Amino acid sequence: MLLSTGCKCFSCGLLVQSKIFCFVMHVLCLLPLILVKFSGCAGNNGIRYETNNLDFKVRTDGTIYAAHQKTDKSEKHKQVINNIDMLEMKTLLPLLPPQLLFIRETRQPSDTLLPWRQHQNSNGLRRQKRDWVIPPINVPENSRGPFPQQLVRIRSDKDSEIHIRYSITGVGADQPPMEVFSIDPVSGRMYVTRPMDREERASYHLRAHAVDMNGNKVENPIDLYIYVIDMNDNRPEFINQVYNGSVDEGSKPGTYVMTVTANDADDSTTANGMVRYRIVTQTPQSPSQNMFTINSETGDIVTVAAGLDREKVQQYTVIVQATDMEGNLNYGLSNTATAIIMVTDVNDNPPEFTLTAYPGEVPENRVEVVVANLTVVDRDQPHSPNWNAVYRIISGDPSGHFTIRTDPVTNEGMVTVVKAVDYEMNRAFMLTVMVSNQAPLASGIQMSFQSTAGVTISVMDVNEAPYFPTNHKLIRLEEGVPMGTALMTFSAVDPDRFMQQAVRYSKLSDPANWLNINATNGQITTAAVLDRESVYIKNNVYEATFLAADNGIPPASGTGSLQIYLIDINDNAPELLPKETQICEKPNPNVINITAADADIDPNVGPFVFELPSVPSAVRKNWTITRLNGDYAQLSLRIMYLEAGVYEVPIIVTDSGNPPLYKTSVIKVKVCPCDENGDCTTIGAVAAAGLGTGAIVAILICIIILLTMVLLFVVWMKRREKERHTKQLLIDPEDDVRDNILKYDEEGGGEEDQDYDLSQLQQPETMDHVLNKAAGVRRVDERPIGAEPQYPIRPVIPHPGDIGDFINEGLRAADNDPTAPPYDSLLVFDYEGSGSTAGSVSSLNSSSSGDQDYDYLNDWGPRFKKLADMYGGGEED
């Protein structure tokens, strides 16, 4: 019978909450429950099984079965089998409630585990000692108690003879975590003290000890294995809450996209930890609501339908759910994550021109000019290789005048001139262009017929400059061509064949001003004799530049260079070298080497011929020339002795030109006495310069007199310096500035000082015009008329000691000079009106009770004389 809250066994009446437990209970109640097998050291002989529950019975072969139908719902059933050496029930134990099965020996109390059994021999029963073999103890996690909760009781059969104390050791008992398990030392009952968490620790290994009251070991320690039974108390957790993946548009069904992973902390060997995946929602649901599927076990997301198109849907958002209990939505725990799938672009849309024909125009002779912009549309991902356009000229430009560059921002094609076009050669171009992408088209996609277009480019005629067909024209002629000789016609060509224009010529550069050009026909004539030896000639070439200009609008001009190679003629006589030299007065090996220099070039230069003229005869009498080679000769004395002095020796030098040219050159030879080394002495050099002994003596006397004067001047200066330091001077003569006139810059008035009355600086005839002027303070300076005092005259040669007296006398004279500025002035003040709140100053009395003596005013000079007469009672003038 199944109930809404579980199921009830018909035989035993046991109520369970799980369908799995319900199924097991029905099997156990209607059929033999389970076969218990015992594998001891001595086999199965002499083993008898029994249970402490009247609702179950155990046959002699170990089969457990229900004794009768139980109707009591509240009774807790426990079945204990008397053998714990070895139970083959591991596959069933996790499915049954933990309180269902316990095992014990039949001859001992019902809740006790004993490690011994009886053996029958000829002398009767005998106990055989052996080690404990305890099956694992299963404890469900998250139990609600009450705690402590008994797990098992351990007893030794010696407890009837002696008092035994039980204890347990190991992790969970006396090792961290501490006191998870405890044991009653007297009764041997072992308890769990708190709820267990399998995810924290899945198993415990303890050892049970039995000792007497003195601590002596009674039994060998036994191993207790406690397994925490997993409960489904953990939800699956995704590694990432948001997963990002991508798939190419147009992918076929079954294409892998991405993998999502969720982990469950529960036992993965049971259904509690077995996670299954499914897709909950897909957004957008276009073109189908099931574009993707997921492998329920691995979490791999793949495409399940065709029709992915990035140009329609660029991104899908998929909600993925992970559920444990092998995906059972009724009993399993679930969690969700988001998978964002980007549809990546493939080149499935070829670029297409927006127009079939594009116009453009370009001026001739211009480069790097954009003549037309080609616009295209491409539905693929912008600024990607699938979108970037590549333009190519298919036909219409065999000479390569144009190229098409791609604007990286707008993807437009810019038709650009890279090679200048000529209106006279081509007036228009008809280009056929094609556009494609950087990336090749996807498989199965064909180019569109709109991927080609035509471009019509018109060439605009402009006024081009005339040009010289042969620029840097080179001609050859001999130097010395007379003035007015016609050399050639240097004409230019105007490329504007469709314009009626005239070309005029002019000189642009003619360094020596040797040439003229006809302004209309370009004929070049000489304006001077052309000289190859001129400084304007470089490497025998003279270069001039001419300008050819048309009369177009605007006018244009071109230049041409004419190079004239001048052939040398023998027009320069050789020059003797050196011009000056010296030789000893007596003949010796000291000779003079002479050569010649010729401005011409070969063959109008050497070998040279050196010879002495026959006139005057003394030349050949005193000197002789010996030829060394074609360019050098030696000049030496012919006679035994020649008086010291300077001699001018004429020599005739002839070159090898045709006809040859010669020139008589004079070399100055200083003949002087020489020492034993053949060098001229100092006296000899002076004598050779033409000075006699008397002249030399006079020069020496002059030098001595000059040195003596310098010495006397130095002595006089030292004496004067000594006198200056001896006397105490008022003013250093070097610092006397009485004779100096210091003129300083004169600063004019500002803007407020431009409108002033110059009449105020002049002597007025009357005071009426002053009194009748507008209000304000006025000053009329007036130089008194009278005899001027005599200032002291400075001596011509002043003595430093008289400077103080001179200054005092000048000061006294200035004080007694009434004519010296500043002059006495009449100050006219404005009328301030009648009455004053301050009262009259006449009411102020002097604090002095007696008469005051003003005689000291007489000592202040003539300027205070009037005041002294009024108050001091001085003498009248």
Short mmCIF file of C-alpha atoms in Angstrom, two decimals, residues 98-349:
data_model
loop_
_atom_site.label_atom_id
_atom_site.label_comp_id
_atom_site.label_asym_id
_atom_site.label_seq_id
_atom_site.Cartn_x
_atom_site.Cartn_y
_atom_site.Cartn_z
CA PRO A 98 20.28 3.17 9.47
CA GLN A 99 18.28 1.85 12.45
CA LEU A 100 17.11 -1.27 10.62
CA LEU A 101 19.94 -3.76 10.84
CA PHE A 102 22.31 -4.57 13.67
CA ILE A 103 24.08 -7.87 14.21
CA ARG A 104 25.01 -9.82 17.29
CA GLU A 105 25.77 -13.33 18.46
CA THR A 106 22.80 -15.41 19.60
CA ARG A 107 24.30 -16.46 22.87
CA GLN A 108 24.87 -12.91 24.16
CA PRO A 109 22.60 -9.97 24.94
CA SER A 110 20.85 -8.51 21.93
CA ASP A 111 22.79 -5.19 21.50
CA THR A 112 26.30 -6.52 22.18
CA LEU A 113 29.22 -7.37 19.89
CA LEU A 114 31.45 -10.22 21.20
CA PRO A 115 34.75 -11.21 19.66
CA TRP A 116 34.73 -14.86 20.64
CA ARG A 117 32.71 -17.99 19.87
CA GLN A 118 32.51 -21.51 21.40
CA HIS A 119 34.15 -24.58 19.85
CA GLN A 120 32.93 -28.11 20.63
CA ASN A 121 35.50 -30.83 21.15
CA SER A 122 35.61 -34.23 22.86
CA ASN A 123 36.07 -32.64 26.20
CA GLY A 124 33.16 -30.25 25.78
CA LEU A 125 32.87 -26.60 24.76
CA ARG A 126 36.02 -24.45 24.68
CA ARG A 127 36.37 -20.76 23.85
CA GLN A 128 38.85 -19.91 21.11
CA LYS A 129 40.22 -16.35 21.19
CA ARG A 130 40.39 -14.44 17.93
CA ASP A 131 40.59 -10.78 16.66
CA TRP A 132 37.47 -8.72 16.13
CA VAL A 133 36.20 -8.27 12.61
CA ILE A 134 33.66 -5.43 12.65
CA PRO A 135 31.73 -4.41 9.55
CA PRO A 136 31.67 -0.67 8.67
CA ILE A 137 29.23 1.41 10.63
CA ASN A 138 27.08 3.66 8.47
CA VAL A 139 25.96 7.00 9.88
CA PRO A 140 23.69 9.29 7.84
CA GLU A 141 24.81 12.89 7.62
CA ASN A 142 22.68 15.81 8.82
CA SER A 143 20.85 13.68 11.41
CA ARG A 144 18.58 15.68 13.71
CA GLY A 145 19.33 13.59 16.79
CA PRO A 146 18.66 13.47 19.62
CA PHE A 147 22.33 13.39 20.53
CA PRO A 148 24.28 11.58 21.70
CA GLN A 149 22.95 8.85 19.44
CA GLN A 150 24.00 5.23 20.06
CA LEU A 151 25.77 3.50 17.23
CA VAL A 152 26.87 0.13 18.63
CA ARG A 153 27.80 -1.63 21.91
CA ILE A 154 31.09 -3.41 22.30
CA ARG A 155 31.63 -6.12 24.94
CA SER A 156 34.25 -8.63 25.89
CA ASP A 157 33.19 -12.04 27.23
CA LYS A 158 35.66 -11.55 30.06
CA ASP A 159 33.51 -8.81 31.61
CA SER A 160 31.78 -11.54 33.61
CA GLU A 161 35.08 -12.40 35.26
CA ILE A 162 36.76 -8.98 35.68
CA HIS A 163 35.83 -5.37 35.43
CA ILE A 164 36.71 -4.01 31.98
CA ARG A 165 37.02 -0.43 30.80
CA TYR A 166 36.39 0.43 27.11
CA SER A 167 37.85 3.36 25.12
CA ILE A 168 38.22 4.53 21.54
CA THR A 169 41.05 6.45 19.86
CA GLY A 170 41.57 8.08 16.49
CA VAL A 171 40.37 11.04 14.46
CA GLY A 172 37.01 12.13 15.82
CA ALA A 173 37.66 10.72 19.27
CA ASP A 174 40.87 11.94 20.86
CA GLN A 175 42.20 13.64 17.72
CA PRO A 176 40.76 16.68 15.92
CA PRO A 177 37.94 16.96 15.36
CA MET A 178 37.63 16.05 19.01
CA GLU A 179 34.75 14.18 20.68
CA VAL A 180 32.72 13.48 17.59
CA PHE A 181 32.39 9.94 18.91
CA SER A 182 32.32 8.77 22.51
CA ILE A 183 32.07 5.45 24.35
CA ASP A 184 30.72 4.48 27.74
CA PRO A 185 33.78 2.95 29.43
CA VAL A 186 31.66 0.55 31.50
CA SER A 187 28.90 -0.58 29.15
CA GLY A 188 30.89 -0.21 25.91
CA ARG A 189 28.12 1.70 24.15
CA MET A 190 29.54 4.02 21.43
CA TYR A 191 27.72 7.22 20.52
CA VAL A 192 27.87 9.96 17.89
CA THR A 193 27.63 13.38 19.56
CA ARG A 194 26.77 15.73 16.74
CA PRO A 195 25.36 15.79 13.21
CA MET A 196 27.79 14.52 10.58
CA ASP A 197 28.75 16.27 7.32
CA ARG A 198 30.04 13.97 4.60
CA GLU A 199 31.38 16.90 2.59
CA GLU A 200 33.52 17.80 5.59
CA ARG A 201 34.69 14.24 6.30
CA ALA A 202 33.38 11.12 4.60
CA SER A 203 34.79 8.42 6.94
CA TYR A 204 36.42 7.87 10.30
CA HIS A 205 38.84 5.17 11.43
CA LEU A 206 38.72 4.47 15.17
CA ARG A 207 40.30 1.82 17.39
CA ALA A 208 38.44 0.26 20.34
CA HIS A 209 40.42 -0.82 23.42
CA ALA A 210 39.47 -3.09 26.34
CA VAL A 211 41.62 -2.94 29.52
CA ASP A 212 41.17 -4.04 33.11
CA MET A 213 41.02 -1.75 36.10
CA ASN A 214 44.81 -1.63 36.26
CA GLY A 215 45.10 -0.56 32.67
CA ASN A 216 46.29 -3.92 31.45
CA LYS A 217 45.18 -4.92 27.98
CA VAL A 218 42.52 -7.51 28.05
CA GLU A 219 41.76 -7.73 24.34
CA ASN A 220 43.64 -6.65 21.27
CA PRO A 221 42.45 -3.28 19.85
CA ILE A 222 39.84 -3.57 17.13
CA ASP A 223 39.37 -1.30 14.08
CA LEU A 224 36.09 0.52 13.71
CA TYR A 225 35.28 2.04 10.30
CA ILE A 226 32.52 4.61 10.32
CA TYR A 227 31.16 5.82 6.98
CA VAL A 228 29.04 8.95 6.68
CA ILE A 229 26.12 8.19 4.41
CA ASP A 230 25.67 10.97 1.85
CA MET A 231 22.47 12.96 1.72
CA ASN A 232 21.51 15.25 -1.15
CA ASP A 233 22.20 18.50 0.66
CA ASN A 234 24.31 20.39 -1.95
CA ARG A 235 23.20 22.03 -5.14
CA PRO A 236 25.32 21.80 -8.26
CA GLU A 237 27.54 24.90 -8.60
CA PHE A 238 28.69 26.19 -11.99
CA ILE A 239 32.36 27.10 -12.28
CA ASN A 240 31.38 30.37 -13.96
CA GLN A 241 28.10 32.15 -13.70
CA VAL A 242 28.47 33.48 -17.25
CA TYR A 243 30.05 31.48 -20.07
CA ASN A 244 31.13 33.07 -23.34
CA GLY A 245 31.35 31.12 -26.55
CA SER A 246 31.18 31.67 -30.25
CA VAL A 247 30.13 29.87 -33.38
CA ASP A 248 30.51 30.81 -37.03
CA GLU A 249 27.41 31.87 -38.83
CA GLY A 250 26.11 29.30 -41.26
CA SER A 251 27.51 26.42 -39.16
CA LYS A 252 26.03 23.01 -39.75
CA PRO A 253 24.00 21.18 -37.06
CA GLY A 254 26.24 19.40 -34.60
CA THR A 255 28.93 22.08 -34.57
CA TYR A 256 30.58 22.36 -31.17
CA VAL A 257 30.09 25.71 -29.46
CA MET A 258 31.27 25.57 -25.84
CA THR A 259 31.22 23.52 -22.62
CA VAL A 260 29.63 24.45 -19.30
CA THR A 261 30.63 22.67 -16.11
CA ALA A 262 28.90 22.38 -12.72
CA ASN A 263 30.27 20.58 -9.68
CA ASP A 264 28.24 18.94 -6.90
CA ALA A 265 29.83 18.54 -3.47
CA ASP A 266 27.75 15.40 -2.78
CA ASP A 267 29.01 11.90 -3.44
CA SER A 268 29.59 11.56 -7.15
CA THR A 269 29.21 7.78 -6.97
CA THR A 270 25.61 8.18 -5.92
CA ALA A 271 22.71 9.93 -7.51
CA ASN A 272 23.22 12.79 -5.06
CA GLY A 273 26.30 13.93 -6.95
CA MET A 274 25.38 12.94 -10.50
CA VAL A 275 24.68 16.15 -12.41
CA ARG A 276 22.70 16.41 -15.61
CA TYR A 277 22.38 19.49 -17.84
CA ARG A 278 19.54 20.91 -19.89
CA ILE A 279 18.79 24.19 -21.73
CA VAL A 280 15.98 26.13 -20.10
CA THR A 281 15.55 29.11 -22.43
CA GLN A 282 17.12 30.59 -25.56
CA THR A 283 16.96 34.27 -26.44
CA PRO A 284 16.13 35.24 -29.15
CA GLN A 285 14.14 32.36 -30.51
CA SER A 286 15.11 33.10 -34.09
CA PRO A 287 15.13 31.53 -36.59
CA SER A 288 14.18 28.62 -34.31
CA GLN A 289 13.54 28.31 -30.60
CA ASN A 290 15.88 25.31 -30.41
CA MET A 291 19.04 26.42 -32.16
CA PHE A 292 21.29 24.68 -29.62
CA THR A 293 21.29 21.52 -27.53
CA ILE A 294 23.45 20.39 -24.63
CA ASN A 295 24.90 17.03 -23.74
CA SER A 296 23.20 16.18 -20.45
CA GLU A 297 26.27 14.48 -18.99
CA THR A 298 29.27 16.44 -20.39
CA GLY A 299 27.73 19.93 -20.69
CA ASP A 300 28.86 20.35 -24.33
CA ILE A 301 26.66 22.83 -26.22
CA VAL A 302 26.33 22.17 -29.95
CA THR A 303 24.17 23.52 -32.74
CA VAL A 304 21.07 21.52 -33.48
CA ALA A 305 19.54 23.58 -36.27
CA ALA A 306 20.77 25.42 -39.36
CA GLY A 307 20.20 29.07 -40.12
CA LEU A 308 22.74 30.95 -37.98
CA ASP A 309 23.08 34.38 -39.63
CA ARG A 310 25.16 37.11 -37.95
CA GLU A 311 23.54 39.78 -40.07
CA LYS A 312 20.17 38.85 -38.46
CA VAL A 313 21.12 37.67 -34.96
CA GLN A 314 24.54 38.50 -33.58
CA GLN A 315 24.20 36.97 -30.12
CA TYR A 316 22.22 34.29 -28.32
CA THR A 317 21.68 34.08 -24.57
CA VAL A 318 21.08 30.53 -23.33
CA ILE A 319 20.08 29.67 -19.75
CA VAL A 320 21.55 26.29 -18.76
CA GLN A 321 20.25 24.30 -15.75
CA ALA A 322 22.30 21.72 -13.84
CA THR A 323 20.34 19.20 -11.67
CA ASP A 324 21.67 16.43 -9.44
CA MET A 325 19.91 13.12 -8.71
CA GLU A 326 20.71 12.30 -12.34
CA GLY A 327 18.53 15.14 -13.52
CA ASN A 328 15.41 14.21 -11.56
CA LEU A 329 13.59 17.51 -11.32
CA ASN A 330 11.27 16.24 -8.53
CA TYR A 331 13.97 15.18 -6.09
CA GLY A 332 17.15 16.79 -7.43
CA LEU A 333 18.58 20.19 -6.58
CA SER A 334 19.21 22.60 -9.46
CA ASN A 335 21.20 25.68 -10.35
CA THR A 336 21.45 27.80 -13.49
CA ALA A 337 24.11 29.68 -15.46
CA THR A 338 24.10 31.91 -18.52
CA ALA A 339 25.83 31.01 -21.76
CA ILE A 340 26.37 33.89 -24.18
CA ILE A 341 26.98 32.63 -27.69
CA MET A 342 28.36 35.13 -30.20
CA VAL A 343 27.68 34.41 -33.84
CA THR A 344 31.00 35.20 -35.52
CA ASP A 345 31.14 36.66 -38.96
CA VAL A 346 32.20 34.80 -42.07
CA ASN A 347 32.63 36.41 -45.45
CA ASP A 348 29.27 35.39 -46.82
CA ASN A 349 28.39 38.83 -48.25
#
